[in-house]
Short mmCIF file of C-alpha atoms in Angstrom, two decimals:
data_model
loop_
_atom_site.label_atom_id
_atom_site.label_comp_id
_atom_site.label_asym_id
_atom_site.label_seq_id
_atom_site.Cartn_x
_atom_site.Cartn_y
_atom_site.Cartn_z
CA UNK A 4 -64.37 -21.83 -46.65
CA UNK A 5 -62.56 -21.07 -43.43
CA UNK A 6 -59.81 -23.52 -44.37
CA UNK A 7 -58.89 -21.22 -47.26
CA UNK A 8 -58.68 -18.28 -44.86
CA UNK A 9 -56.52 -20.32 -42.50
CA UNK A 10 -54.13 -21.20 -45.34
CA UNK A 11 -53.96 -17.55 -46.47
CA UNK A 12 -53.30 -16.25 -42.95
CA UNK A 13 -50.57 -18.81 -42.31
CA UNK A 14 -48.70 -17.53 -45.36
CA UNK A 15 -48.54 -13.96 -44.02
CA UNK A 16 -45.34 -12.66 -42.47
CA UNK A 17 -45.40 -10.84 -39.12
CA UNK A 18 -45.96 -7.34 -40.55
CA UNK A 19 -48.69 -8.52 -42.90
CA UNK A 20 -50.43 -10.40 -40.08
CA UNK A 21 -50.46 -7.26 -37.93
CA UNK A 22 -51.77 -5.22 -40.87
CA UNK A 23 -54.56 -7.73 -41.51
CA UNK A 24 -55.56 -7.71 -37.84
CA UNK A 25 -55.78 -3.91 -37.86
CA UNK A 26 -57.85 -3.98 -41.07
CA UNK A 27 -60.29 -6.44 -39.52
CA UNK A 28 -60.56 -4.33 -36.36
CA UNK A 29 -61.45 -1.25 -38.41
CA UNK A 30 -63.99 -3.31 -40.35
CA UNK A 31 -65.52 -4.53 -37.08
CA UNK A 32 -65.97 -0.93 -35.95
CA UNK A 33 -67.61 0.00 -39.25
CA UNK A 34 -69.98 -2.98 -39.08
CA UNK A 35 -70.91 -2.21 -35.45
CA UNK A 36 -71.74 1.40 -36.32
CA UNK A 37 -73.90 0.30 -39.27
CA UNK A 38 -75.59 -2.33 -37.08
CA UNK A 39 -76.40 0.41 -34.55
CA UNK A 40 -77.99 2.53 -37.28
CA UNK A 41 -80.10 -0.45 -38.43
CA UNK A 42 -81.26 -1.21 -34.87
CA UNK A 43 -82.12 2.45 -34.28
CA UNK A 44 -84.14 2.61 -37.51
CA UNK A 45 -85.93 -0.65 -36.72
CA UNK A 46 -86.87 0.76 -33.32
CA UNK A 47 -88.03 4.07 -34.85
CA UNK A 48 -90.29 2.28 -37.34
CA UNK A 49 -91.60 -0.27 -34.86
CA UNK A 50 -90.67 -3.00 -37.33
CA UNK A 51 -90.83 -5.67 -34.62
CA UNK A 52 -94.64 -5.61 -34.69
CA UNK A 53 -94.76 -7.08 -38.21
CA UNK A 54 -93.84 -10.53 -36.87
CA UNK A 55 -95.71 -10.09 -33.61
CA UNK A 56 -92.70 -9.32 -31.40
CA UNK A 57 -93.51 -7.27 -28.31
CA UNK A 58 -90.33 -5.18 -28.57
CA UNK A 59 -87.18 -4.58 -30.59
CA UNK A 60 -85.42 -6.85 -28.11
CA UNK A 61 -87.60 -9.76 -29.23
CA UNK A 62 -86.94 -8.86 -32.88
CA UNK A 63 -83.18 -8.93 -32.22
CA UNK A 64 -83.34 -12.24 -30.36
CA UNK A 65 -85.42 -13.81 -33.13
CA UNK A 66 -83.27 -12.58 -36.01
CA UNK A 67 -79.78 -12.90 -34.52
CA UNK A 68 -80.21 -15.50 -31.75
CA UNK A 69 -78.41 -13.15 -29.37
CA UNK A 70 -78.42 -13.30 -25.60
CA UNK A 71 -80.59 -10.81 -23.75
CA UNK A 72 -77.50 -9.00 -22.54
CA UNK A 73 -76.13 -8.59 -26.06
CA UNK A 74 -79.49 -7.31 -27.29
CA UNK A 75 -79.53 -4.71 -24.49
CA UNK A 76 -76.00 -3.63 -25.44
CA UNK A 77 -77.04 -3.25 -29.12
CA UNK A 78 -80.00 -1.08 -28.16
CA UNK A 79 -77.81 1.15 -25.96
CA UNK A 80 -75.35 1.60 -28.81
CA UNK A 81 -78.19 2.37 -31.20
CA UNK A 82 -79.48 5.10 -28.88
CA UNK A 83 -75.98 6.56 -28.60
CA UNK A 84 -75.54 6.73 -32.38
CA UNK A 85 -79.03 8.19 -32.80
CA UNK A 86 -78.73 10.91 -30.13
CA UNK A 87 -75.00 11.72 -30.43
CA UNK A 88 -74.23 11.35 -34.15
CA UNK A 89 -70.57 12.34 -33.70
CA UNK A 90 -70.08 9.19 -31.61
CA UNK A 91 -71.43 7.10 -34.47
CA UNK A 92 -69.19 8.92 -36.93
CA UNK A 93 -66.11 8.28 -34.76
CA UNK A 94 -66.96 4.58 -34.54
CA UNK A 95 -67.71 4.27 -38.26
CA UNK A 96 -64.44 6.03 -39.17
CA UNK A 97 -62.57 3.68 -36.81
CA UNK A 98 -61.23 6.47 -34.59
CA UNK A 99 -62.72 4.85 -31.48
CA UNK A 100 -63.16 1.18 -30.66
CA UNK A 101 -66.32 -0.80 -30.01
CA UNK A 102 -65.49 -1.03 -26.30
CA UNK A 103 -65.09 2.76 -26.02
CA UNK A 104 -68.41 3.25 -27.81
CA UNK A 105 -70.07 0.74 -25.47
CA UNK A 106 -68.83 2.68 -22.45
CA UNK A 107 -70.22 5.94 -23.84
CA UNK A 108 -73.50 4.15 -24.62
CA UNK A 109 -73.68 2.86 -21.05
CA UNK A 110 -73.20 6.41 -19.77
CA UNK A 111 -75.78 7.77 -22.22
CA UNK A 112 -78.28 5.26 -20.80
CA UNK A 113 -77.85 6.64 -17.26
CA UNK A 114 -81.34 8.05 -16.54
CA UNK A 115 -79.99 10.68 -14.15
CA UNK A 116 -77.42 12.41 -16.37
CA UNK A 117 -77.20 10.66 -19.76
CA UNK A 118 -79.19 13.36 -21.53
CA UNK A 119 -76.31 15.80 -20.80
CA UNK A 120 -73.61 13.62 -22.34
CA UNK A 121 -73.93 15.33 -25.74
CA UNK A 122 -72.60 18.56 -24.21
CA UNK A 123 -69.25 16.86 -23.46
CA UNK A 124 -69.21 14.41 -26.38
CA UNK A 125 -66.34 16.04 -28.31
CA UNK A 126 -64.07 15.99 -25.26
CA UNK A 127 -64.88 12.41 -24.27
CA UNK A 128 -64.57 11.19 -27.86
CA UNK A 129 -61.11 12.75 -28.05
CA UNK A 130 -60.13 10.84 -24.90
CA UNK A 131 -61.67 7.64 -26.29
CA UNK A 132 -59.45 7.98 -29.36
CA UNK A 133 -56.18 9.05 -27.77
CA UNK A 134 -56.11 7.42 -24.33
CA UNK A 135 -55.75 3.74 -23.44
CA UNK A 136 -59.14 2.13 -22.85
CA UNK A 137 -58.94 2.01 -19.06
CA UNK A 138 -57.99 5.70 -18.88
CA UNK A 139 -60.73 6.82 -21.29
CA UNK A 140 -63.20 4.70 -19.32
CA UNK A 141 -62.04 6.44 -16.14
CA UNK A 142 -62.72 9.81 -17.82
CA UNK A 143 -66.29 8.74 -18.66
CA UNK A 144 -66.87 7.50 -15.10
CA UNK A 145 -65.37 10.74 -13.73
CA UNK A 146 -67.70 12.82 -15.92
CA UNK A 147 -70.63 10.69 -14.77
CA UNK A 148 -69.76 11.20 -11.10
CA UNK A 149 -69.38 14.97 -11.51
CA UNK A 150 -72.63 15.19 -13.49
CA UNK A 151 -74.55 13.21 -10.88
CA UNK A 152 -72.90 13.58 -7.48
CA UNK A 153 -76.18 12.89 -5.70
CA UNK A 154 -76.60 9.64 -7.61
CA UNK A 155 -72.99 8.65 -6.95
CA UNK A 156 -73.55 9.17 -3.22
CA UNK A 157 -76.75 7.09 -3.39
CA UNK A 158 -74.86 4.29 -5.16
CA UNK A 159 -72.20 4.35 -2.45
CA UNK A 160 -74.81 4.30 0.31
CA UNK A 161 -76.52 1.35 -1.39
CA UNK A 162 -73.20 -0.53 -1.64
CA UNK A 163 -72.52 0.12 2.04
CA UNK A 164 -76.07 -0.80 3.08
CA UNK A 165 -75.96 -4.13 1.22
CA UNK A 166 -72.37 -5.11 2.02
CA UNK A 167 -71.94 -8.81 2.71
CA UNK A 168 -69.26 -11.44 3.18
CA UNK A 169 -69.26 -15.23 3.34
CA UNK A 170 -66.51 -17.54 4.56
CA UNK A 171 -67.64 -21.15 4.54
CA UNK A 172 -66.59 -24.72 3.81
CA UNK A 173 -67.59 -26.74 0.75
CA UNK A 174 -66.40 -30.37 0.65
CA UNK A 175 -63.47 -29.52 2.89
CA UNK A 176 -62.35 -26.52 0.78
CA UNK A 177 -62.77 -22.90 1.79
CA UNK A 178 -65.21 -20.66 -0.10
CA UNK A 179 -64.93 -16.86 0.34
CA UNK A 180 -67.12 -14.21 -1.22
CA UNK A 181 -67.51 -10.54 -0.34
CA UNK A 182 -69.30 -7.64 -2.01
CA UNK A 183 -70.29 -4.05 -1.34
CA UNK A 184 -68.66 -1.43 0.84
CA UNK A 185 -67.28 1.95 -0.16
CA UNK A 186 -64.42 2.66 -2.54
CA UNK A 187 -61.83 3.90 -0.02
CA UNK A 188 -62.24 0.78 2.12
CA UNK A 189 -62.10 -1.35 -1.02
CA UNK A 190 -58.82 0.26 -2.04
CA UNK A 191 -57.38 -0.42 1.41
CA UNK A 192 -58.43 -4.07 1.26
CA UNK A 193 -56.89 -4.50 -2.18
CA UNK A 194 -53.65 -2.81 -1.10
CA UNK A 195 -53.46 -5.01 1.99
CA UNK A 196 -54.04 -8.19 -0.02
CA UNK A 197 -51.46 -7.12 -2.64
CA UNK A 198 -49.00 -6.49 0.20
CA UNK A 199 -49.34 -10.09 1.39
CA UNK A 200 -49.19 -11.45 -2.18
CA UNK A 201 -45.92 -9.59 -2.71
CA UNK A 202 -44.52 -11.09 0.51
CA UNK A 203 -45.32 -14.59 -0.76
CA UNK A 204 -43.73 -13.81 -4.12
CA UNK A 205 -40.53 -12.55 -2.50
CA UNK A 206 -40.42 -15.74 -0.40
CA UNK A 207 -40.65 -17.81 -3.59
CA UNK A 208 -37.91 -15.76 -5.26
CA UNK A 209 -35.64 -16.30 -2.25
CA UNK A 210 -36.30 -20.07 -2.31
CA UNK A 211 -35.69 -20.27 -6.06
CA UNK A 212 -32.40 -18.39 -5.64
CA UNK A 213 -31.33 -20.71 -2.83
CA UNK A 214 -32.02 -23.82 -4.89
CA UNK A 215 -31.10 -22.73 -8.42
CA UNK A 216 -29.07 -19.51 -8.22
CA UNK A 217 -29.92 -15.82 -8.89
CA UNK A 218 -30.34 -16.25 -12.67
CA UNK A 219 -32.93 -19.05 -12.52
CA UNK A 220 -36.03 -18.56 -14.75
CA UNK A 221 -39.50 -17.75 -13.35
CA UNK A 222 -40.68 -21.27 -14.24
CA UNK A 223 -38.66 -22.58 -11.28
CA UNK A 224 -40.64 -20.62 -8.71
CA UNK A 225 -42.04 -23.21 -6.27
CA UNK A 226 -45.66 -21.99 -6.43
CA UNK A 227 -47.98 -20.69 -9.14
CA UNK A 228 -49.43 -17.18 -8.92
CA UNK A 229 -52.83 -18.64 -7.95
CA UNK A 230 -51.26 -20.69 -5.16
CA UNK A 231 -49.39 -17.65 -3.82
CA UNK A 232 -52.58 -15.61 -3.77
CA UNK A 233 -54.38 -18.32 -1.78
CA UNK A 234 -51.46 -18.59 0.66
CA UNK A 235 -51.40 -14.78 0.95
CA UNK A 236 -55.05 -14.86 2.02
CA UNK A 237 -54.19 -17.51 4.63
CA UNK A 238 -51.28 -15.38 5.89
CA UNK A 239 -53.58 -12.36 6.11
CA UNK A 240 -56.10 -14.28 8.24
CA UNK A 241 -53.35 -15.56 10.53
CA UNK A 242 -51.87 -12.08 10.91
CA UNK A 243 -55.29 -10.77 11.92
CA UNK A 244 -55.61 -13.47 14.59
CA UNK A 245 -52.09 -12.82 15.90
CA UNK A 246 -52.56 -9.04 16.05
CA UNK A 247 -56.25 -8.20 16.01
CA UNK A 248 -55.66 -4.51 16.78
CA UNK A 249 -52.63 -3.97 14.55
CA UNK A 250 -54.52 -2.29 11.71
CA UNK A 251 -52.72 -2.07 8.35
CA UNK A 252 -49.52 -4.12 7.95
CA UNK A 253 -46.27 -2.28 8.57
CA UNK A 254 -44.92 -0.55 5.50
CA UNK A 255 -48.28 -0.34 3.72
CA UNK A 256 -49.09 3.13 2.38
CA UNK A 257 -52.39 3.75 0.63
CA UNK A 258 -51.98 6.57 -1.91
CA UNK A 259 -55.02 8.59 -2.92
CA UNK A 260 -54.64 11.15 -5.68
CA UNK A 261 -56.61 14.30 -6.35
CA UNK A 262 -56.02 17.27 -8.61
CA UNK A 263 -55.89 20.65 -6.94
CA UNK A 264 -59.23 21.85 -8.33
CA UNK A 265 -61.21 18.83 -7.07
CA UNK A 266 -59.58 18.88 -3.65
CA UNK A 267 -59.93 22.61 -3.03
CA UNK A 268 -63.47 22.82 -4.42
CA UNK A 269 -64.44 20.01 -2.02
CA UNK A 270 -62.87 21.90 0.88
CA UNK A 271 -64.80 25.01 -0.18
CA UNK A 272 -68.06 23.07 -0.47
CA UNK A 273 -67.70 21.99 3.16
CA UNK A 274 -66.80 25.51 4.32
CA UNK A 275 -63.22 24.58 5.23
CA UNK A 276 -61.70 27.24 2.95
CA UNK A 277 -63.18 30.34 1.28
CA UNK A 278 -65.15 29.86 -1.92
CA UNK A 279 -62.93 29.43 -4.98
CA UNK A 280 -62.37 32.30 -7.34
CA UNK A 281 -63.66 32.12 -10.90
CA UNK A 282 -60.05 31.83 -12.10
CA UNK A 283 -59.41 28.68 -10.11
CA UNK A 284 -62.75 27.16 -11.02
CA UNK A 285 -61.78 27.56 -14.67
CA UNK A 286 -58.33 26.02 -14.21
CA UNK A 287 -59.50 22.47 -14.88
CA UNK A 288 -62.14 21.95 -17.55
CA UNK A 289 -61.00 18.58 -18.83
CA UNK A 290 -61.96 15.43 -16.93
CA UNK A 291 -58.69 13.86 -18.12
CA UNK A 292 -56.86 16.38 -15.91
CA UNK A 293 -59.07 15.70 -12.91
CA UNK A 294 -58.14 12.90 -10.55
CA UNK A 295 -60.05 11.58 -7.59
CA UNK A 296 -58.92 7.99 -7.16
CA UNK A 297 -56.34 5.63 -5.78
CA UNK A 298 -52.99 5.35 -7.54
CA UNK A 299 -54.26 2.16 -9.23
CA UNK A 300 -57.35 3.94 -10.60
CA UNK A 301 -60.15 2.98 -8.18
CA UNK A 302 -62.57 5.89 -8.49
CA UNK A 303 -63.36 7.78 -5.29
CA UNK A 304 -65.89 10.46 -4.48
CA UNK A 305 -64.40 13.87 -3.59
CA UNK A 306 -65.66 13.44 -0.03
CA UNK A 307 -63.58 10.23 0.23
CA UNK A 308 -60.42 12.23 -0.53
CA UNK A 309 -61.42 14.81 2.06
CA UNK A 310 -62.03 12.13 4.68
CA UNK A 311 -58.62 10.62 3.98
CA UNK A 312 -57.02 14.06 4.32
CA UNK A 313 -58.75 14.76 7.62
CA UNK A 314 -57.67 11.35 8.91
CA UNK A 315 -54.07 12.16 8.04
CA UNK A 316 -53.71 9.46 5.38
CA UNK A 317 -53.20 11.60 2.27
CA UNK A 318 -49.87 12.39 0.63
CA UNK A 319 -50.39 15.63 -1.27
CA UNK A 320 -48.80 15.98 -4.71
CA UNK A 321 -49.05 19.02 -7.01
CA UNK A 322 -49.34 18.30 -10.73
CA UNK A 323 -49.12 20.65 -13.68
CA UNK A 324 -51.60 20.61 -16.54
CA UNK A 325 -49.72 17.78 -18.28
CA UNK A 326 -49.83 15.57 -15.20
CA UNK A 327 -46.11 16.09 -14.44
CA UNK A 328 -45.23 16.57 -10.77
CA UNK A 329 -41.91 18.45 -10.64
CA UNK A 330 -38.17 18.49 -11.48
CA UNK A 331 -35.27 16.98 -9.50
CA UNK A 332 -32.40 17.96 -11.83
CA UNK A 333 -29.68 15.90 -13.46
CA UNK A 334 -27.52 15.51 -10.36
CA UNK A 335 -29.13 12.11 -9.65
CA UNK A 336 -28.68 8.96 -11.74
CA UNK A 337 -31.64 7.17 -10.18
CA UNK A 338 -35.09 8.24 -9.07
CA UNK A 339 -35.49 7.71 -5.35
CA UNK A 340 -37.45 8.75 -2.27
CA UNK A 341 -40.10 11.37 -2.92
CA UNK A 342 -39.19 11.53 -6.63
CA UNK A 343 -39.87 7.82 -7.12
CA UNK A 344 -43.16 8.02 -5.24
CA UNK A 345 -44.22 11.07 -7.27
CA UNK A 346 -43.58 9.32 -10.61
CA UNK A 347 -45.69 6.36 -9.53
CA UNK A 348 -48.54 8.76 -8.78
CA UNK A 349 -48.37 10.11 -12.35
CA UNK A 350 -49.33 6.77 -13.95
CA UNK A 351 -51.67 3.85 -13.33
CA UNK A 352 -49.69 1.22 -15.20
CA UNK A 353 -46.66 0.56 -17.38
CA UNK A 354 -46.49 3.14 -20.16
CA UNK A 355 -45.70 0.60 -22.91
CA UNK A 356 -48.64 0.19 -25.33
CA UNK A 357 -50.87 -2.69 -24.28
CA UNK A 358 -49.16 -3.40 -20.94
CA UNK A 359 -51.35 -3.47 -17.82
CA UNK A 360 -48.68 -4.02 -15.11
CA UNK A 361 -49.63 -1.69 -12.24
CA UNK A 362 -47.52 1.38 -11.56
CA UNK A 363 -46.94 0.12 -8.02
CA UNK A 364 -45.18 -2.93 -9.50
CA UNK A 365 -43.29 -1.05 -12.24
CA UNK A 366 -39.93 0.68 -12.42
CA UNK A 367 -39.33 4.42 -12.73
CA UNK A 368 -37.84 4.91 -16.18
CA UNK A 369 -36.12 7.79 -18.00
CA UNK A 370 -38.09 8.66 -21.15
CA UNK A 371 -34.88 10.02 -22.67
CA UNK A 372 -32.33 7.50 -21.42
CA UNK A 373 -29.63 8.67 -19.04
CA UNK A 374 -26.64 7.47 -21.05
CA UNK A 375 -27.92 7.15 -24.64
CA UNK A 376 -29.89 10.41 -24.76
CA UNK A 377 -28.25 12.40 -21.94
CA UNK A 378 -31.68 12.42 -20.31
CA UNK A 379 -32.13 14.37 -17.06
CA UNK A 380 -33.57 12.89 -13.88
CA UNK A 381 -36.58 15.23 -14.08
CA UNK A 382 -40.10 14.14 -13.35
CA UNK A 383 -41.00 15.63 -16.75
CA UNK A 384 -38.60 13.01 -18.18
CA UNK A 385 -39.97 10.16 -16.07
CA UNK A 386 -42.43 7.38 -16.72
CA UNK A 387 -43.36 3.95 -15.42
CA UNK A 388 -42.27 0.78 -17.20
CA UNK A 389 -42.41 -2.83 -16.07
CA UNK A 390 -39.05 -4.57 -15.91
CA UNK A 391 -39.63 -6.41 -19.19
CA UNK A 392 -40.54 -3.33 -21.23
CA UNK A 393 -37.84 -1.24 -19.59
CA UNK A 394 -35.32 -3.73 -20.97
CA UNK A 395 -37.10 -3.95 -24.34
CA UNK A 396 -36.96 -0.16 -24.71
CA UNK A 397 -33.24 -0.09 -24.00
CA UNK A 398 -32.40 -3.12 -26.16
CA UNK A 399 -34.41 -2.17 -29.26
CA UNK A 400 -33.78 1.58 -29.30
CA UNK A 401 -37.39 2.63 -28.68
CA UNK A 402 -38.03 6.17 -27.50
CA UNK A 403 -40.88 7.59 -25.43
CA UNK A 404 -42.17 11.14 -25.73
CA UNK A 405 -44.78 13.09 -23.76
CA UNK A 406 -46.97 15.50 -25.70
CA UNK A 407 -48.31 18.79 -24.39
CA UNK A 408 -51.45 17.09 -23.07
CA UNK A 409 -49.25 14.80 -20.93
CA UNK A 410 -49.88 11.71 -23.07
CA UNK A 411 -47.01 9.28 -23.63
CA UNK A 412 -46.13 7.88 -27.05
CA UNK A 413 -43.70 5.05 -27.76
CA UNK A 414 -41.72 5.63 -30.96
CA UNK A 415 -40.04 2.92 -32.99
CA UNK A 416 -36.39 3.51 -33.99
CA UNK A 417 -37.58 4.96 -37.32
CA UNK A 418 -39.67 7.56 -35.45
CA UNK A 419 -43.03 5.91 -36.18
CA UNK A 420 -45.36 6.05 -33.15
CA UNK A 421 -46.89 2.79 -31.91
CA UNK A 422 -50.62 3.51 -32.16
CA UNK A 423 -53.73 1.33 -32.10
CA UNK A 424 -55.76 0.96 -35.27
CA UNK A 425 -57.81 4.02 -36.15
CA UNK A 426 -56.07 6.53 -33.90
CA UNK A 427 -55.04 9.68 -35.74
CA UNK A 428 -51.27 10.26 -35.58
CA UNK A 429 -50.21 12.80 -32.95
CA UNK A 430 -49.04 16.23 -33.95
CA UNK A 431 -46.11 17.79 -32.14
CA UNK A 432 -44.53 15.33 -29.71
CA UNK A 433 -41.94 16.64 -27.27
CA UNK A 434 -41.29 16.75 -23.59
CA UNK A 435 -43.69 19.12 -21.90
CA UNK A 436 -41.90 22.25 -20.79
CA UNK A 437 -43.47 25.11 -18.90
CA UNK A 438 -40.65 26.84 -17.03
CA UNK A 439 -42.80 29.27 -15.07
CA UNK A 440 -45.22 26.62 -13.84
CA UNK A 441 -42.48 24.08 -13.14
CA UNK A 442 -40.59 26.67 -11.10
CA UNK A 443 -43.70 27.27 -9.01
CA UNK A 444 -44.19 23.54 -8.49
CA UNK A 445 -40.53 22.98 -7.59
CA UNK A 446 -40.68 25.74 -4.98
CA UNK A 447 -43.89 24.34 -3.50
CA UNK A 448 -42.58 20.77 -3.36
CA UNK A 449 -39.23 21.87 -1.94
CA UNK A 450 -41.09 23.62 0.88
CA UNK A 451 -43.10 20.46 1.50
CA UNK A 452 -39.95 18.33 1.69
CA UNK A 453 -38.28 20.76 4.10
CA UNK A 454 -41.29 20.85 6.39
CA UNK A 455 -41.21 18.45 9.37
CA UNK A 456 -43.55 15.45 9.00
CA UNK A 457 -46.96 15.91 10.54
CA UNK A 458 -48.39 13.30 12.87
CA UNK A 459 -51.91 12.08 12.16
CA UNK A 460 -54.56 13.50 14.46
CA UNK A 461 -55.14 11.62 17.69
#
């Protein structure tokens, strides 16, 4: 009975409870992989006809009482395991999670490019195992875009064609709904809204400090997060009425990020620079090293990056193969100016395992701490941490290391890496060093910083 399980679980200490959770997660992955094999075999045999079902979907609904959406997901996963056996093996061994397998199955079901997924399966499975879910998902979506650029453009055109917005009243309360549009405009809208939300938050912090002092807890903020977001929307509407031609609010910078290969190959495709050499085309073979998105991870098409560059809205940053921008030396205690901005472009969110605080809201942190570890203020020694986890790292003696693929690992004081269930332990973990490449990047960035700012085209 479940009551017995409840009693057993309540007797576990913290370490044992974590261990049991990880065991159950690995078991869930094994069961899902076996379920996919069973569904694939049932489909192959046509077993649904024995009870008069018209399809395997009906057989699944009848035998498991699933929703139609869950049945469709099970069939996609079954096709993935059947056509890309290594994906099924990775799921069964627990190296990848159910969510990562579902994302690969969704991509495999794409009628325009899914049949080519097997050619890149090893690479994408490695990312599914070693990267946080949102980053591995971004790699799959990036592969999908590159494999089907025509389809990606059609999807964007469809989103633009069917864009819609509603602002109406229901029982005296406002109702707002919007959908569609293209990714670059979406990113600008989100950045604008976040800008106004942050203004409301700072106003609440100032009021809390006035009433209760600078050390007052967050619970004494006068409004909830939901209330601030609503009031931010109201402030945005009022600002638009007051200054209808003002454009983006002052101080708002929309960062778009592209790796060198994607940007220059797009320029070449439009005849803006000579065709790329074979050497440069081979420089980036891994979708994890390719970036074509906003700093918060909203995927863009390469032409979106080009349009932003031609409009004068792009801040160019050069990254090495580990995703590290450049080096600013140990002469500075704090990251500031261009260095701070560059670090925020290297990450999408706080680097602590399981934390989803956006990089734009995080703090620039020394991986090797300045005082404890004599850590330099290099961008190779920089990461993003939210305020909470920055303090946790310092207080508990945690360390963070970047491997030679640019991935960050948080190490407990005993040197044990904090890894999700099923992930194989990393091999050599150390700060990425590549003196020749870093020297090239430093020289390039120094030239950029010395150059006078360019005005956007009229």
